[in-house]
GROMACS .gro file of C-alpha atoms in nm:
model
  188
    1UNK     CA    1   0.000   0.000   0.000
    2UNK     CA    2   0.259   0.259   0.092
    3UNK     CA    3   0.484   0.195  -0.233
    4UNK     CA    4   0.129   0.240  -0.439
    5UNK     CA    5   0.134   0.607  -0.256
    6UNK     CA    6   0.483   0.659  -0.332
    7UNK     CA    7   0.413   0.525  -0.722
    8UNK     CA    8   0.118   0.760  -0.780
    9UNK     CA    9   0.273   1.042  -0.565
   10UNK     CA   10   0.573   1.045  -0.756
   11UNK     CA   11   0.380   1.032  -1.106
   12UNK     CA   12   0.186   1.352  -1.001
   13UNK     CA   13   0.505   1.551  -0.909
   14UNK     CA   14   0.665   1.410  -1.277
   15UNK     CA   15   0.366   1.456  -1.450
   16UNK     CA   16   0.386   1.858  -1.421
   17UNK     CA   17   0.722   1.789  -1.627
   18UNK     CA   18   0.546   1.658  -1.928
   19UNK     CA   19   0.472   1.966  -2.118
   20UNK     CA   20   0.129   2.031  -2.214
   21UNK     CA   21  -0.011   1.892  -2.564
   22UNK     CA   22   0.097   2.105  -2.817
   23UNK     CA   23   0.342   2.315  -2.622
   24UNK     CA   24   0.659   2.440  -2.767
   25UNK     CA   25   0.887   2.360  -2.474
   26UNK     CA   26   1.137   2.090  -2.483
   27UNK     CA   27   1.103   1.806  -2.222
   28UNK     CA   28   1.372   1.858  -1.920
   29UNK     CA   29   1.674   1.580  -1.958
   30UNK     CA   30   1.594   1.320  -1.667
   31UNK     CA   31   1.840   1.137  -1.499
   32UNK     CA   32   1.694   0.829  -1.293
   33UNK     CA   33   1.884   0.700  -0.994
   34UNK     CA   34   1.830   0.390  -0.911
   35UNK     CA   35   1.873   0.196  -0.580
   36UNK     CA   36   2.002  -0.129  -0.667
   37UNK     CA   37   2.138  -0.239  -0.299
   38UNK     CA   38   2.014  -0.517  -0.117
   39UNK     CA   39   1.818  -0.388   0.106
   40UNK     CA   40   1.583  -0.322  -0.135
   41UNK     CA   41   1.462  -0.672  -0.110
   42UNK     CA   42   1.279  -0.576   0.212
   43UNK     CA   43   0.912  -0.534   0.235
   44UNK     CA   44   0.670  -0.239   0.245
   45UNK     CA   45   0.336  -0.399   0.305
   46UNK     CA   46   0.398  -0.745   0.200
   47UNK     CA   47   0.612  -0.616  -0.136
   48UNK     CA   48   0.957  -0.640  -0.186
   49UNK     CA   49   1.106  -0.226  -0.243
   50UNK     CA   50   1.247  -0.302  -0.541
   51UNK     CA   51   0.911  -0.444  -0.721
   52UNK     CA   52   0.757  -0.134  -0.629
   53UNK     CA   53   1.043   0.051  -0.752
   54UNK     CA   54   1.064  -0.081  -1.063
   55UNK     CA   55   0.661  -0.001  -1.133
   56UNK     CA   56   0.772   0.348  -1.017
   57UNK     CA   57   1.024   0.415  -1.264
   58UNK     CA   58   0.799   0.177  -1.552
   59UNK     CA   59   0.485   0.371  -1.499
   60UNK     CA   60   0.710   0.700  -1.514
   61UNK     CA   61   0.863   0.605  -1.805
   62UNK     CA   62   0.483   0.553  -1.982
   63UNK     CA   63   0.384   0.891  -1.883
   64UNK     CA   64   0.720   1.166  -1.964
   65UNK     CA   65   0.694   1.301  -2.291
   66UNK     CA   66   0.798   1.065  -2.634
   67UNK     CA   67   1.180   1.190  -2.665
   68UNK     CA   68   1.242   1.306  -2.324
   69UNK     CA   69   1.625   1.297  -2.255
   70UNK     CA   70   1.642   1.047  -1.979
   71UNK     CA   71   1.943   0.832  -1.863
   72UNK     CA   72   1.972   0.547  -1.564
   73UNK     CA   73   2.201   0.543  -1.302
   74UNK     CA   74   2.223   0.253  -1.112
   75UNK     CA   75   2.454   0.198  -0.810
   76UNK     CA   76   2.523  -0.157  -0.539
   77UNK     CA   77   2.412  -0.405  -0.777
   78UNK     CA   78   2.694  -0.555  -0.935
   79UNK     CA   79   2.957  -0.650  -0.665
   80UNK     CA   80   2.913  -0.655  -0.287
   81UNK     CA   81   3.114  -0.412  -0.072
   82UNK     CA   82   3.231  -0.213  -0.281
   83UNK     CA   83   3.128   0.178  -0.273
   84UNK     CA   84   3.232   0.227  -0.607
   85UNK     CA   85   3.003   0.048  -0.751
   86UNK     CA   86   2.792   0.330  -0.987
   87UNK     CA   87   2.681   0.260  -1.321
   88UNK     CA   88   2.525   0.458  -1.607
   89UNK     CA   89   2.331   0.165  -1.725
   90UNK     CA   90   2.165   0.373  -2.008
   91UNK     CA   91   2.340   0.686  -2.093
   92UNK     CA   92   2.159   1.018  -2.169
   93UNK     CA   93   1.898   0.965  -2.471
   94UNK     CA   94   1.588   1.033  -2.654
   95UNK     CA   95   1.351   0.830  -2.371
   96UNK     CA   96   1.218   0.494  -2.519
   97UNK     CA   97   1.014   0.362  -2.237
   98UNK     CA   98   1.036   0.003  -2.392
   99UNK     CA   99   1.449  -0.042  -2.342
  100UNK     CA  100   1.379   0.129  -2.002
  101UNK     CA  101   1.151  -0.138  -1.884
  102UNK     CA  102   1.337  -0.415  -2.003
  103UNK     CA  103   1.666  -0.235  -1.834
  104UNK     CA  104   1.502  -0.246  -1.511
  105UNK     CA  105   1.340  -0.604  -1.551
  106UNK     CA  106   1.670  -0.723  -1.594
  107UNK     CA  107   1.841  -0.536  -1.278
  108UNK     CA  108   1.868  -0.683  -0.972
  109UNK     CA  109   1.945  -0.571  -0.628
  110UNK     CA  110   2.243  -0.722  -0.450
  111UNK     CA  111   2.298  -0.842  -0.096
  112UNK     CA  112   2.557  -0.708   0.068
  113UNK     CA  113   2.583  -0.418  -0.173
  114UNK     CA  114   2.698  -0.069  -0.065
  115UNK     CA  115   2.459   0.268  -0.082
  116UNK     CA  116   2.708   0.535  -0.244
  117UNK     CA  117   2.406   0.762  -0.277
  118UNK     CA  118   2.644   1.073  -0.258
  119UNK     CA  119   2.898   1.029  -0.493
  120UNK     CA  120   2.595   0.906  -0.750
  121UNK     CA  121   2.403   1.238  -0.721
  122UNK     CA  122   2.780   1.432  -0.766
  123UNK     CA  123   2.837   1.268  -1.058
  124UNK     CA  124   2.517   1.259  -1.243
  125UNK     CA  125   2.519   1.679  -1.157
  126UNK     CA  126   2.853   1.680  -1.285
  127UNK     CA  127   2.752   1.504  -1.606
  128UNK     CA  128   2.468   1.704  -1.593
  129UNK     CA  129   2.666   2.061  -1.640
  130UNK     CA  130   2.681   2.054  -1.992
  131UNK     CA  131   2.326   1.912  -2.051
  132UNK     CA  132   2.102   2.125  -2.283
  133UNK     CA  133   1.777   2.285  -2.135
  134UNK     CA  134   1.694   2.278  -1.757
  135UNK     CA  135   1.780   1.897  -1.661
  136UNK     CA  136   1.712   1.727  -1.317
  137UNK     CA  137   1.787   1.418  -1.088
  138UNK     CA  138   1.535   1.192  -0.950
  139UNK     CA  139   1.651   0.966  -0.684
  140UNK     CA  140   1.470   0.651  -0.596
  141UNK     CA  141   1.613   0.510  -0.280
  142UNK     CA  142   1.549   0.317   0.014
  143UNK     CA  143   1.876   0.358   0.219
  144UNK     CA  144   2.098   0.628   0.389
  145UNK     CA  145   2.420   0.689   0.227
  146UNK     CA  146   2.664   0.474   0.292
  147UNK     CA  147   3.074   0.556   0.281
  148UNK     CA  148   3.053   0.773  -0.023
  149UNK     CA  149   3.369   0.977  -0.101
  150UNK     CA  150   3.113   1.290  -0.119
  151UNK     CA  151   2.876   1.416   0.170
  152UNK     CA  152   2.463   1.518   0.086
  153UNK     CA  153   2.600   1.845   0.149
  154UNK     CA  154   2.872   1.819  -0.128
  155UNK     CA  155   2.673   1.683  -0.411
  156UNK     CA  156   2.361   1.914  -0.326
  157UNK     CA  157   2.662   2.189  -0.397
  158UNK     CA  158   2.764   2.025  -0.722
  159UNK     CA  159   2.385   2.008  -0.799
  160UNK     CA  160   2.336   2.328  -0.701
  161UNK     CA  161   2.644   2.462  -0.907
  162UNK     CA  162   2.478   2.251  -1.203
  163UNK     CA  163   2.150   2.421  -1.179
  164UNK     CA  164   2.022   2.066  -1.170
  165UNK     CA  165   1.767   2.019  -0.921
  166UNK     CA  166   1.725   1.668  -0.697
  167UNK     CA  167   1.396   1.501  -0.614
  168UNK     CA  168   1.388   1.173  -0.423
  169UNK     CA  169   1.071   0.930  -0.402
  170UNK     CA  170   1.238   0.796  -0.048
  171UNK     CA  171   1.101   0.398   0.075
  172UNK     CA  172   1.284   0.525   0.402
  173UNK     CA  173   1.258   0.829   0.618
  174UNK     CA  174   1.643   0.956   0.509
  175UNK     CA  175   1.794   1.252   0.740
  176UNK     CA  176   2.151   1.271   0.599
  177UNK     CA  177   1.986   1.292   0.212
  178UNK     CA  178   1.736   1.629   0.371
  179UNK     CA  179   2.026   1.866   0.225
  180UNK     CA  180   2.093   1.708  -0.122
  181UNK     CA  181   1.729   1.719  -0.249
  182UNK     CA  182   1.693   2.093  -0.186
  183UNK     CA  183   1.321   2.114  -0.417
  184UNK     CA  184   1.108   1.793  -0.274
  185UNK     CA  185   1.189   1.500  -0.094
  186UNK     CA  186   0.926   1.264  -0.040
  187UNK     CA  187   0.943   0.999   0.252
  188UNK     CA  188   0.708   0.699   0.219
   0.00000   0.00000   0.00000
């Protein structure tokens, strides 16, 4: 029940980024971060985090604008203890919600996997710099940060100095993360 909140809560606050039918406006470049540690495997009323995760980011994918710029970050989900482990799993494109879903069908969340929440968000904003149009980050997270080389406060700064904003659709209530997402954090 509480990941169905989170899923339609965070398709209202991305819907306003769709721009309105026939509207001249170019779609904002999206950069999805994705949670991929094993904690995710825990439950939220009797569903595992990452099942409702993955609907998240599907059913957001169905509903941004045909050609949106969006890219997936991924990070803990290819080798345990190691807080390295980020991954641009589909770099910056034209979105086609298809490859996105079958991305995401295919990733899996790993035990033992570290949360280098962080040093994602710094990089993404740091890719980010030179993106055309106003872009932004959406996190989608169920863990607090853990042993990133950056702080929340750091990356928030290279966000900030990106002009890329940071929204997080948060499975957990998060207090370290409060400073990087600066426009709306949502705890579920």
């Amino acid at each position: 029940m509480r990941i169905a909140t989170a899923v339609a809560t965070g398709l209202a606050l991305f819907g306003s980024l769709t721009p309105p039918a026939g509207a001249a406006p170019e779609p904002a470049p999206l950069v999805l971060v994705f949670d991929l540690s094993g904690s995710m495997w825990g439950q939220i009323g009797g569903e595992a985090k990452i099942v409702g995760a993955r609907r998240v980011i599907g059913e957001l994918g169905d509903r941004l604008a045909e050609g949106t710029p969006t890219a997936l970050v991924a990070y803990g989900h290819r080798r345990e203890s190691d807080c390295t482990d980020i991954e641009t799993v589909l770099p910056l494109a034209p979105l086609d919600p298809v490859r996105v879903a079958a991305l995401i069908g295919r990733t899996e969340a790993k035990n033992l996997a570290k949360t280098p929440i962080a040093d994602s968000l710094a990089l993404v904003a740091s890719d980010l710099k030179g993106a055309e149009g106003r872009a932004l980050i959406l996190l989608l997270t169920d863990g607090d940060d853990y042993r990133s080389r950056f702080s929340a406060h750091q990356a928030s700064l290279q966000a900030r100095s990106a002009g890329v904003p940071i929204y997080m659709i948060s499975l957990a209530a998060l207090d370290s993360l409060r400073l990087a997402t600066r426009k709306t954090v949502m705890f579920i």
